[in-house]
XYZ file of C-alpha atoms in Angstrom:
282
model
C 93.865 89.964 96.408
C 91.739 87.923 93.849
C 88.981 90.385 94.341
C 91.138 93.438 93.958
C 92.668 92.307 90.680
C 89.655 91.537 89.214
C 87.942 95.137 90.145
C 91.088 96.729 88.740
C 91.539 94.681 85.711
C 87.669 95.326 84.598
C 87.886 99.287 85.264
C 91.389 99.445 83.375
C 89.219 97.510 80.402
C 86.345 99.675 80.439
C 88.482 102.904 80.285
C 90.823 101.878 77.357
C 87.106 100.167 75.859
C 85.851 103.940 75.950
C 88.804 105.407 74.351
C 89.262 103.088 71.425
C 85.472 103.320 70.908
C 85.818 106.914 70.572
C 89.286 107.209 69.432
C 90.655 108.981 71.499
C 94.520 108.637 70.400
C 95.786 111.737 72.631
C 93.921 110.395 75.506
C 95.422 107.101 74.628
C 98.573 109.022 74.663
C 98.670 110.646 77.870
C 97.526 107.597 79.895
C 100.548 105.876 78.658
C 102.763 108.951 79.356
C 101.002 108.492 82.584
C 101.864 104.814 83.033
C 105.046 105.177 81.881
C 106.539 108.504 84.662
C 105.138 106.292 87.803
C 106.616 103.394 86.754
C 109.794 105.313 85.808
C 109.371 106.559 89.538
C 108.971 103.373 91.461
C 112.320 101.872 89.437
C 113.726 104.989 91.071
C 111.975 104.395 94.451
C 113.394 100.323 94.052
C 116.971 101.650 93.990
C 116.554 104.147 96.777
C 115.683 101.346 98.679
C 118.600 99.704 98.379
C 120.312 102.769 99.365
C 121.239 103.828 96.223
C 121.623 107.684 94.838
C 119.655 108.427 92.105
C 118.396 111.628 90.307
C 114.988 110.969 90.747
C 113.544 114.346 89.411
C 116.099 114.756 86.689
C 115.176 111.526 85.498
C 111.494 112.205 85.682
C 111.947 115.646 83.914
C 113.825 114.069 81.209
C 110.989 111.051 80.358
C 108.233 113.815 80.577
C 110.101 115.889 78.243
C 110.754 112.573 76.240
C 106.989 112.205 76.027
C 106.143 115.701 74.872
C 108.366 115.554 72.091
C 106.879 112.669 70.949
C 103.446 113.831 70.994
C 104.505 116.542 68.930
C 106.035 114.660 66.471
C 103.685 112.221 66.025
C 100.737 114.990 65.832
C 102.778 117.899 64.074
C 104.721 116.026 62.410
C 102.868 112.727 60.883
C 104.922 112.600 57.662
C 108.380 113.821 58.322
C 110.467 110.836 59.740
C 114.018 112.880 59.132
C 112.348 116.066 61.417
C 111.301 113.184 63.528
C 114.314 111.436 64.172
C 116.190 114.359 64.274
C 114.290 115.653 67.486
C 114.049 112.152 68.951
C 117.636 112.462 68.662
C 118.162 115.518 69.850
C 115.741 115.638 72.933
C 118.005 112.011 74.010
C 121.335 113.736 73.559
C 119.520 116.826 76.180
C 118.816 113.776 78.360
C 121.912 112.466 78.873
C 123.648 115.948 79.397
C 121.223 117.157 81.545
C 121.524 114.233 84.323
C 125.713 114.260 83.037
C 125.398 118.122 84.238
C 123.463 117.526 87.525
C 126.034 115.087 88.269
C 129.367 117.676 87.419
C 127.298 120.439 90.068
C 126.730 117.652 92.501
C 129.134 118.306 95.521
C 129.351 114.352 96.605
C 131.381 112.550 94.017
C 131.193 109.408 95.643
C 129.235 107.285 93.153
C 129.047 109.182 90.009
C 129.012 106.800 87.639
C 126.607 104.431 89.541
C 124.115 107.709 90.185
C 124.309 108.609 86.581
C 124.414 104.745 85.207
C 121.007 104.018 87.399
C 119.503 107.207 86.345
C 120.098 107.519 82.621
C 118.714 103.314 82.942
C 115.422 104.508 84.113
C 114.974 106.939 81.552
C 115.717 104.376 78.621
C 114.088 101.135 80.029
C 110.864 102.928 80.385
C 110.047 105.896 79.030
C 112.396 105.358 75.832
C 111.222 101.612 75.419
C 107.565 102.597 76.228
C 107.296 105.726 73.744
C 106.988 103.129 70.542
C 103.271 102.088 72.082
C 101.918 105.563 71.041
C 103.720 105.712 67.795
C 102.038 102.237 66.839
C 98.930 104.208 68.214
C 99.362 106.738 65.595
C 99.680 104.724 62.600
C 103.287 105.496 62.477
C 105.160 102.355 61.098
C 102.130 101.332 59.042
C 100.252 104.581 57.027
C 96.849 103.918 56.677
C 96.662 101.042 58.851
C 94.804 101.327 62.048
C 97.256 102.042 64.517
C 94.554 101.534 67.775
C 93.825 98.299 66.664
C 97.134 97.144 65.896
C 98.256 98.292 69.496
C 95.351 96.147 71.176
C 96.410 93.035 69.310
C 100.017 93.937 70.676
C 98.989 94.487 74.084
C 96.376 91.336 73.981
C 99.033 89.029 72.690
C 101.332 90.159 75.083
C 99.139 90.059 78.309
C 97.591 86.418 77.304
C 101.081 85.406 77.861
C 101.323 85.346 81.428
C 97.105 83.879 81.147
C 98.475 81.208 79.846
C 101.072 80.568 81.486
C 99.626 80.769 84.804
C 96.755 78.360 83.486
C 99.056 75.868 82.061
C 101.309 75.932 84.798
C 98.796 75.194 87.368
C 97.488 72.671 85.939
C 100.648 71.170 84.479
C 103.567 72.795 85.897
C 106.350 70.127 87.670
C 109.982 71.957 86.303
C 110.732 74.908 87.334
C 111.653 77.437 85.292
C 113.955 79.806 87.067
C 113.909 79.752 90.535
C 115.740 81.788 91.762
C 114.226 84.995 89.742
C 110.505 83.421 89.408
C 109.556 80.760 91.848
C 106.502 79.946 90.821
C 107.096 80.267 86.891
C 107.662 76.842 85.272
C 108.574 74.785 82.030
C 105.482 73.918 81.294
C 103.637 77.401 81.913
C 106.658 78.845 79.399
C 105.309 76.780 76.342
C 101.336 77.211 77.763
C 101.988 80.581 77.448
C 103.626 80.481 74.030
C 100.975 78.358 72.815
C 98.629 80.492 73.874
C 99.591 83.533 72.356
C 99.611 81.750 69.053
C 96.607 81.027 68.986
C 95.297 84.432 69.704
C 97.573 86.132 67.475
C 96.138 83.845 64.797
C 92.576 83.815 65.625
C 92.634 87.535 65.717
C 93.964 88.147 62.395
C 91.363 85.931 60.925
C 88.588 88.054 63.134
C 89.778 91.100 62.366
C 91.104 90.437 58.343
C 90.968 93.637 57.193
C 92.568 95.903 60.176
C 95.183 93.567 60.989
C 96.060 92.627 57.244
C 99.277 93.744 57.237
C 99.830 90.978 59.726
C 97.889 88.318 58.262
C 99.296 85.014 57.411
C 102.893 83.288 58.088
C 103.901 86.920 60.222
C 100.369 85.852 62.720
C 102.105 82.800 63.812
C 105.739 84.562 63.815
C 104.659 87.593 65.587
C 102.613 85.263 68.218
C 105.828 83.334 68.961
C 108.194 86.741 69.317
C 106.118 88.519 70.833
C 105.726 86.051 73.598
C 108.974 84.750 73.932
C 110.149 88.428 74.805
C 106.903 89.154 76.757
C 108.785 86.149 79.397
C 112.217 87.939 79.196
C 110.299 91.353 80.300
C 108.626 89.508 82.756
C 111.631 88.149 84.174
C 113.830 91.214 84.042
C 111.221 92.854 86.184
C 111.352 90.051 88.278
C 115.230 90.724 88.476
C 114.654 94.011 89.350
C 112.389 94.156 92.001
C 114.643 90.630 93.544
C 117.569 92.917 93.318
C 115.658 95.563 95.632
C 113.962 92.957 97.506
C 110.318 94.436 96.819
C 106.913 92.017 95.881
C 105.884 94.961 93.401
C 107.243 97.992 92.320
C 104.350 99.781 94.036
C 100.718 99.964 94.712
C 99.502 102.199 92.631
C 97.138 100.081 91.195
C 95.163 97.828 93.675
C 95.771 94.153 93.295
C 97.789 94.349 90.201
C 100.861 96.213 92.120
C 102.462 99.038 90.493
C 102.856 100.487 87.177
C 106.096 98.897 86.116
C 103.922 95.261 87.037
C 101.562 96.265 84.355
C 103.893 97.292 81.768
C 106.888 94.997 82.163
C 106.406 93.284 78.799
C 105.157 95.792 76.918
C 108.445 97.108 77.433
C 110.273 95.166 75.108
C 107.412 93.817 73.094
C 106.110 97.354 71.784
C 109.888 98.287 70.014
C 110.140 94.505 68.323
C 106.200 94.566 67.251
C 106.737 98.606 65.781
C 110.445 97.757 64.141
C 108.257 94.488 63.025
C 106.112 96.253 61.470
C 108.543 98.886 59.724
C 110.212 95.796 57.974
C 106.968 94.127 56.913
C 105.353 97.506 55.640
């Protein structure tokens, strides 16, 4: 398993290595578009497990069609937040008719509101919550800045979480955090963790002065303490998830890691606070 994780974790750094180096924002863009439909799918797959209904290509259509629209605006439409917002809008109103509709033609009526509840969920815990990762990509919340930069620090303050907390609570971990959700996870891996992220957040801004300026300072150590905090609560929301379903990952797509929604759990929640962080701050 070791092995497998490590193999995986070194090709997925090498591929995003090669597309920052080169910039490649729309291929940036379409492998979290990517990342974001499969694990969309296997919270679908999760609740079919249970023997739940869901509209699993409705739902898929929907977060694709999400993703489009906000390629286009961030690529047509750079400078227009009202057009923006508008569409953004707009395409989540279509969303929620269009798996409303393929309820109202559906000829079992049984669990409606469930079917439609558990659908219209997957489409806003991942694909809504995941589109503000590109849009930091993009520069959107901060013009001028550089937006690929500013979504590594997100992503390596986020992921150095659960280092950290794994580290500390090996080595130090007696209280348990939440058992019943996260057996292993414990009180003293929580504030490892937290610590931990600090510290990066801080030492990169002082690396990196000039790219990350606009979150130099007194919002370093805030941002490493937020971001963290709600990197755990993503992490543990998964964890309710995939308890509730009674699965050890939400898939294997990705050897040794698990699935998708294992990789981007955190990111989840901590790519809207760091992007409406940054819209207050810029």
């Amino acid at each position: 398993m070791f092995r497998s994780r490590l193999i995986s974790s070194i090709l997925l750094i090498i591929l995003l290595s090669v597309m920052v180096w080169q910039e490649y924002r729309s291929a940036l863009f379409v492998l979290v578009s990517l990342l974001g439909l499969i694990a969309q799918w296997e919270f679908y797959v999760m609740q079919e497990a249970k023997g739940l209904k869901v509209f699993k290509k409705a739902g898929l259509v929907c977060g694709a069609t999400f993703f489009v629209i906000t390629y286009v605006c961030l690529v047509f439409l750079p400078n227009e937040p009202d057009n923006t917002q508008a569409l953004e809008t707009f395409s989540i109103l279509c969303a929620i008719l269009f798996i409303l509709s393929r309820q109202v033609f559906e000829k079992k009526q049984t669990t409606a509101v469930t079917t439609v509840a558990l659908t219209l969920f997957g489409f806003f815990y991942i694909p809504y919550l995941f589109h503000f990762i590109p849009k930091i990509i993009f520069n959107e919340p901060v013009p001028g800045g550089d937006g690929i930069l500013l979504a590594i620090y997100l992503v390596a303050v986020t992921k150095v979480t659960d280092i950290g907390a794994y580290l500390w609570g090996s080595c130090l971990g007696r209280h348990k955090m939440i058992p019943t959700i996260s057996p292993k996870k414990t009180w003293e891996g929580f504030a490892g963790g937290i610590a931990t992220a600090v510290a990066l957040s801080v030492l990169l801004t002082w690396l990196l002065p000039e790219p990350l300026a606009v979150i130099g300072g007194i919002h370093a150590w805030i941002l490493g303490a937020m971001l963290s905090l709600v990197s755990v609560v993503g992490d543990l929301a998964e964890s309710v998830i995939k308890r509730d379903s009674q699965s050890k990952d939400s898939g294997a797509v990705i050897p040794g890691i698990g699935g998708a929604l294992d990789l981007v759990d955190s990111l989840l929640y901590t790519g809207p606070l760091f992007y409406s962080y940054l819209l207050l701050i810029s």
